[in-house]
GROMACS .gro file of C-alpha atoms in nm:
model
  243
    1UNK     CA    1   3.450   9.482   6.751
    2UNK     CA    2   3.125   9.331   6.837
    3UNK     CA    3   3.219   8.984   6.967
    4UNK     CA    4   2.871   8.875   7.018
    5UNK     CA    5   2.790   8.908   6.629
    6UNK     CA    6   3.109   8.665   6.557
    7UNK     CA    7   2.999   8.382   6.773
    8UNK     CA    8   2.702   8.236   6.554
    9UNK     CA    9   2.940   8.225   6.270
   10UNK     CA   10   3.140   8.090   6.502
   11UNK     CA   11   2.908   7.798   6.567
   12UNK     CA   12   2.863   7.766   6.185
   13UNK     CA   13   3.209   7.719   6.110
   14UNK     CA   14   3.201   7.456   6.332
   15UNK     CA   15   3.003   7.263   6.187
   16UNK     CA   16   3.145   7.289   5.879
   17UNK     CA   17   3.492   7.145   6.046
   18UNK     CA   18   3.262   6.829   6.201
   19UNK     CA   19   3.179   6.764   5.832
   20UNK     CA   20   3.568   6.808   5.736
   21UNK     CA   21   3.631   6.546   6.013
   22UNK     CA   22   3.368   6.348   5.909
   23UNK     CA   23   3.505   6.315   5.554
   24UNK     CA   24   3.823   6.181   5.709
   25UNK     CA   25   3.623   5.886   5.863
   26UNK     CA   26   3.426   5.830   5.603
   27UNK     CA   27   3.763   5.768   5.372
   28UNK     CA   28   3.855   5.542   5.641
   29UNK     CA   29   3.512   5.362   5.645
   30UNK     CA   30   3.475   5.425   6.009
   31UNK     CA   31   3.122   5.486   5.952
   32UNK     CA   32   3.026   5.494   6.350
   33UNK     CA   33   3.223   5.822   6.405
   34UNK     CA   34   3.166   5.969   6.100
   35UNK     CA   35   2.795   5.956   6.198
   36UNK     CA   36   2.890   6.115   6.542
   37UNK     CA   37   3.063   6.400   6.384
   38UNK     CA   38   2.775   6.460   6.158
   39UNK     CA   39   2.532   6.511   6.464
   40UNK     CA   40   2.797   6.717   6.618
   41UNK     CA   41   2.766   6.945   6.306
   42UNK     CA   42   2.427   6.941   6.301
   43UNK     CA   43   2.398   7.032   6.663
   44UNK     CA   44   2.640   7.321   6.587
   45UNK     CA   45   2.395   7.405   6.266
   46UNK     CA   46   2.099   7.443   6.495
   47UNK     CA   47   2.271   7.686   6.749
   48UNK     CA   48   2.445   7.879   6.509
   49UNK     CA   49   2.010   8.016   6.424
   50UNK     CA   50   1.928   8.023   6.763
   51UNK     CA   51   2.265   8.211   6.940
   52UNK     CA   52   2.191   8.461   6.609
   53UNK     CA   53   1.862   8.519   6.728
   54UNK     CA   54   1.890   8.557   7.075
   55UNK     CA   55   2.179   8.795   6.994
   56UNK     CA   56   1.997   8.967   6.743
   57UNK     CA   57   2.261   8.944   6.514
   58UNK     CA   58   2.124   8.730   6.207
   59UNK     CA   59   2.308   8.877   5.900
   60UNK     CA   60   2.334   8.804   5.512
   61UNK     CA   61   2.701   8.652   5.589
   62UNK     CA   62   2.551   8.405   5.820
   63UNK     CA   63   2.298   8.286   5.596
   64UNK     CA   64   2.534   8.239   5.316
   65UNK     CA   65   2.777   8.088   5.575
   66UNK     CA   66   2.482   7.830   5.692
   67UNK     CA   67   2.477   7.668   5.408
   68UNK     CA   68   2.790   7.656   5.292
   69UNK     CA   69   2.867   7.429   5.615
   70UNK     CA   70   2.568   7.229   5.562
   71UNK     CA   71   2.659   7.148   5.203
   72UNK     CA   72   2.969   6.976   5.366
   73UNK     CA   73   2.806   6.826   5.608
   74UNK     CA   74   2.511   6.752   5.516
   75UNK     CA   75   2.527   6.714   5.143
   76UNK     CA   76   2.914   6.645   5.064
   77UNK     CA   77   2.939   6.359   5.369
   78UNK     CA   78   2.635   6.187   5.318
   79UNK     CA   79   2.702   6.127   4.935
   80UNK     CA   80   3.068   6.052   4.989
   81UNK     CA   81   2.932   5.796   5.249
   82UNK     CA   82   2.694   5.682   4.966
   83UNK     CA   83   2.975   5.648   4.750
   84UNK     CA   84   3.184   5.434   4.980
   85UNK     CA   85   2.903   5.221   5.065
   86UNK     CA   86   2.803   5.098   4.717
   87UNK     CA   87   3.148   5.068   4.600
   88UNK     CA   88   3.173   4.828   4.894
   89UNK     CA   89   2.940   4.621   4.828
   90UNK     CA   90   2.928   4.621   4.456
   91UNK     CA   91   3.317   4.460   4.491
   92UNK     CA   92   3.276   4.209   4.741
   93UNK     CA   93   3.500   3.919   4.593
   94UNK     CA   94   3.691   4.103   4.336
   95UNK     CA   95   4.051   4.145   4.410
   96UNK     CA   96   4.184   4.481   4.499
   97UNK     CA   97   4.357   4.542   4.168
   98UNK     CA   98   4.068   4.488   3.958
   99UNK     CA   99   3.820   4.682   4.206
  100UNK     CA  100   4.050   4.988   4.142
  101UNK     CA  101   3.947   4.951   3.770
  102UNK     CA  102   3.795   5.262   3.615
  103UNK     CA  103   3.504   5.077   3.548
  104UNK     CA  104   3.410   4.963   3.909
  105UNK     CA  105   3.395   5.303   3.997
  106UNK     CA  106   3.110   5.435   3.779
  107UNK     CA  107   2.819   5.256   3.966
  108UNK     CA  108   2.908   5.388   4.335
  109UNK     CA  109   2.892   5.734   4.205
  110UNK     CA  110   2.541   5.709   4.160
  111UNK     CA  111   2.586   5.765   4.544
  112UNK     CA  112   2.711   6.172   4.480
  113UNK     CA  113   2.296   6.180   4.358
  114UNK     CA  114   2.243   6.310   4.753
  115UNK     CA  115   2.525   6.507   4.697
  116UNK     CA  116   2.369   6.721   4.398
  117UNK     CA  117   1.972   6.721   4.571
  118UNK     CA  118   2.126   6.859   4.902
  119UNK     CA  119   2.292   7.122   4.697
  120UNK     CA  120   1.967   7.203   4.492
  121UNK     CA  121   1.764   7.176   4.817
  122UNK     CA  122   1.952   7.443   4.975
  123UNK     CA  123   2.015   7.685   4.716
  124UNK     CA  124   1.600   7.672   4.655
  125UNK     CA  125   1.583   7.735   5.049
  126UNK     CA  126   1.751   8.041   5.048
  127UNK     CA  127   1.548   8.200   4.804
  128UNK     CA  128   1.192   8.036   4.918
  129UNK     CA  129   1.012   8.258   5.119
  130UNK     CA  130   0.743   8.013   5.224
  131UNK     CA  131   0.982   7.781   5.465
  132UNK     CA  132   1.050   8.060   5.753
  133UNK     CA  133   0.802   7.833   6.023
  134UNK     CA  134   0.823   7.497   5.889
  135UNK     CA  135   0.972   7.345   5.559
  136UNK     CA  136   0.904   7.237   5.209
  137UNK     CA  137   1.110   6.903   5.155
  138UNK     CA  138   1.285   6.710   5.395
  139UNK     CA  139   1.567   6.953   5.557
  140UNK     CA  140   1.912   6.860   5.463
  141UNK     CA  141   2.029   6.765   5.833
  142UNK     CA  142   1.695   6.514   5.870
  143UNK     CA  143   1.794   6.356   5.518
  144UNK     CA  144   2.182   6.315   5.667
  145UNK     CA  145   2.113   6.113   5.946
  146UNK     CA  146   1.922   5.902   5.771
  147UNK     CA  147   2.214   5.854   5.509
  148UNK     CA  148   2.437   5.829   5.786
  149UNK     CA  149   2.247   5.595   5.992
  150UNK     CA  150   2.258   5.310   5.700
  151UNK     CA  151   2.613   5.176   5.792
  152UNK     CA  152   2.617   5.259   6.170
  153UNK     CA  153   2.264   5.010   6.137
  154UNK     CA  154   2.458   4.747   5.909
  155UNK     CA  155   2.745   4.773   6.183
  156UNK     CA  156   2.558   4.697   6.496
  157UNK     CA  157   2.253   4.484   6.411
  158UNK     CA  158   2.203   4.145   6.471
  159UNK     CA  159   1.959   4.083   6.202
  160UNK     CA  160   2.133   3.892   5.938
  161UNK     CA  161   1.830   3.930   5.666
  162UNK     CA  162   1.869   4.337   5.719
  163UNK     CA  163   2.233   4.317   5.636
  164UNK     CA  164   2.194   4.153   5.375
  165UNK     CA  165   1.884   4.399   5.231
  166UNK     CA  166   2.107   4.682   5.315
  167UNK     CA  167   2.425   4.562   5.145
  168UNK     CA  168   2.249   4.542   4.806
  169UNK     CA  169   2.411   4.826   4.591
  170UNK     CA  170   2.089   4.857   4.375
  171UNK     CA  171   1.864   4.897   4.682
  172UNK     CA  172   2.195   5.155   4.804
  173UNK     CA  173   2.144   5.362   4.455
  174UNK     CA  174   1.759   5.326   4.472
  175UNK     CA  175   1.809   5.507   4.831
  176UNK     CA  176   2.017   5.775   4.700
  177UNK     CA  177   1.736   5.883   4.479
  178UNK     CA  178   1.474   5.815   4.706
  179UNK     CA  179   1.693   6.087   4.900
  180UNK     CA  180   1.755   6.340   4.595
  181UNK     CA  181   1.331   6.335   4.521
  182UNK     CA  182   1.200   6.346   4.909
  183UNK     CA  183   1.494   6.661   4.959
  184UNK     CA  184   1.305   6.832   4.700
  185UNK     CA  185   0.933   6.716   4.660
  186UNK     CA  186   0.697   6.966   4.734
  187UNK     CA  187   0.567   6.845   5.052
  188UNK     CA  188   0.527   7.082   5.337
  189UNK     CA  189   0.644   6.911   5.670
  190UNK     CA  190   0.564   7.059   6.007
  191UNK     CA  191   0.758   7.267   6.238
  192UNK     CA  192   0.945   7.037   6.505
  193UNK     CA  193   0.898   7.377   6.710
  194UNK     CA  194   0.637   7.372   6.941
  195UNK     CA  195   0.429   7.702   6.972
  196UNK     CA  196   0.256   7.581   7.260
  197UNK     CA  197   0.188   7.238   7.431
  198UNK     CA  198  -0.184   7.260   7.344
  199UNK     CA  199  -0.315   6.932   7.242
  200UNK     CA  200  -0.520   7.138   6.933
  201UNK     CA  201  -0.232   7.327   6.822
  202UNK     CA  202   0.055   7.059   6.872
  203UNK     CA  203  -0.065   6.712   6.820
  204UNK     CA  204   0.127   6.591   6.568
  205UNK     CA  205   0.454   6.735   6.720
  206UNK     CA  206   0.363   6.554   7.021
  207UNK     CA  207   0.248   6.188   6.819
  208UNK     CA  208   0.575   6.288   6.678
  209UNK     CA  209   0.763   6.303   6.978
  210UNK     CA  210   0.640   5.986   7.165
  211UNK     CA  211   0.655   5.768   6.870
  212UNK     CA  212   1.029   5.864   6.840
  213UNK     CA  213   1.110   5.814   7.188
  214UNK     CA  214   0.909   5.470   7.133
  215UNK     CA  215   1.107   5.375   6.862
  216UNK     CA  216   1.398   5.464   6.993
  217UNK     CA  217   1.373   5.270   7.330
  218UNK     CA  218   1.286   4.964   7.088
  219UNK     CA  219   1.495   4.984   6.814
  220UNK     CA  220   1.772   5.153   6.911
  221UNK     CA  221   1.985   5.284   6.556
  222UNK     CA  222   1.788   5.109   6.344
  223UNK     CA  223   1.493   5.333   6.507
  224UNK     CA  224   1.643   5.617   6.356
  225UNK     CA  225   1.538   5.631   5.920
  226UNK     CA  226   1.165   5.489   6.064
  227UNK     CA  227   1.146   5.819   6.257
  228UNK     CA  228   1.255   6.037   5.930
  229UNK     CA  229   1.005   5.845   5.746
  230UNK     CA  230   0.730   5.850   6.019
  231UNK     CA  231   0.806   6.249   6.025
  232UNK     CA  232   0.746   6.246   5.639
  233UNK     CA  233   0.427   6.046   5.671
  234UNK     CA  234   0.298   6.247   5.957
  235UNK     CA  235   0.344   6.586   5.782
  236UNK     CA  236   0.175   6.415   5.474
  237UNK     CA  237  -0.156   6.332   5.713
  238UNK     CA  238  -0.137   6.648   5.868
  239UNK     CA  239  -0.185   6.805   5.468
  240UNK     CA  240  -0.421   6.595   5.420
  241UNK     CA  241  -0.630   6.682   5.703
  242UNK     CA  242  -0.636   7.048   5.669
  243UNK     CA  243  -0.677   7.084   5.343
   0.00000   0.00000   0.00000
């Protein structure tokens, strides 16, 4: 038996257990590790490509495998989270009998909208053979962190006026198809992979990569969807600009 063609489906299974976990949290509404099992699995997901490559072992299976994890954890958690989070809000002040009403439940699942573009998303990847160096959409893992990040953000920050902004289950819903469209849209975004550290061929992965580090020295968390979007808006001026 060749054990070195196991581990990267290894690796790949577990991720797809971090997003089991994190569906446990996320029923609890412990948000904070939730989010920390969802970057566990999408550490695993990036190691699971690069121990089959090094091993020379990438297969069909582990393809198929790959995104079966990632719709878990990347698709099922995020929209489950999305779920959670607007039934939350949407209830405030209703007592717990009449929030389990039928009824309450239909607006929150507007949430499960990230569920169904990360499943789209990845079936169209499979079969798309333009994204082998770079992709077309936001990848699944990007869009999950910045799901993710919403209540971790709402947990920790100090800024009373973004709580409140965030806690609005219409601005929640508009998210979740903000999330659904940018998964999909037909935007080609750079490779985070640097080919070289040549200013001409990898300036915008290096903008890219200080601005993050920037942001994240400021901001902390909340640094975290402004470098998803700044990667979006990047990729777009990069288009733009050598077109």
């Amino acid at each position: 038996m060749n054990i070195k063609a196991k581990i990267p489906n290894l690796i790949t299974l577990l991720n797809l257990l971090s997003g089991c976990i994190a569906l446990v949290f996320v029923a609890k509404n412990n948000f904070d590790l939730a989010f920390f099992f969802v970057c566990l699995g999408i550490f695993f997901d990036f190691f699971d490509g690069f121990f089959a490559r090094i091993f020379k072992v990438q297969s069909p299976l582990g393809v198929q495998l790959d995104s079966l994890a990632d719709m878990v954890t990347s698709g099922v958690v995020p929209g489950f989270t999305m779920f959670q989070l607007i039934f939350k809000y949407q209830n405030e002040g209703i007592s717990v009998l009449d929030a389990y009403f039928p009824a309450n439940h239909i607006l929150p699942l507007a949430g499960f909208i990230i569920t169904l573009g990360s499943c789209y998303r990845l079936a169209k990847f499979n079969i798309d053979t333009r994204q082998t160096d770079s992709f077309i959409g936001l990848p699944t893992p990007a869009n999950a962190l910045l799901i993710m990040s919403i209540p971790v953000i709402m947990n920790h920050t100090q800024f009373e006026d973004l709580y409140s902004i965030l806690s609005n289950p219409y601005l929640l819903i508009g998210i979740a198809i903000f999330s659904a469209y940018i998964l999909n849209a037909e935007i080609p975004l750079f490779s985070l992979k640097m080919k070289s550290f040549s200013w001409q061929n990898s300036k915008f992965q290096i903008i890219f990569l200080i601005l993050s580090v920037v942001l994240l020295a400021v901001l902390q968390i909340v640094a975290l969807p402004l470098i998803i979007l700044l990667y979006v808006l990047l990729s777009i001026i990069q288009n733009k600009m050598t077109s």
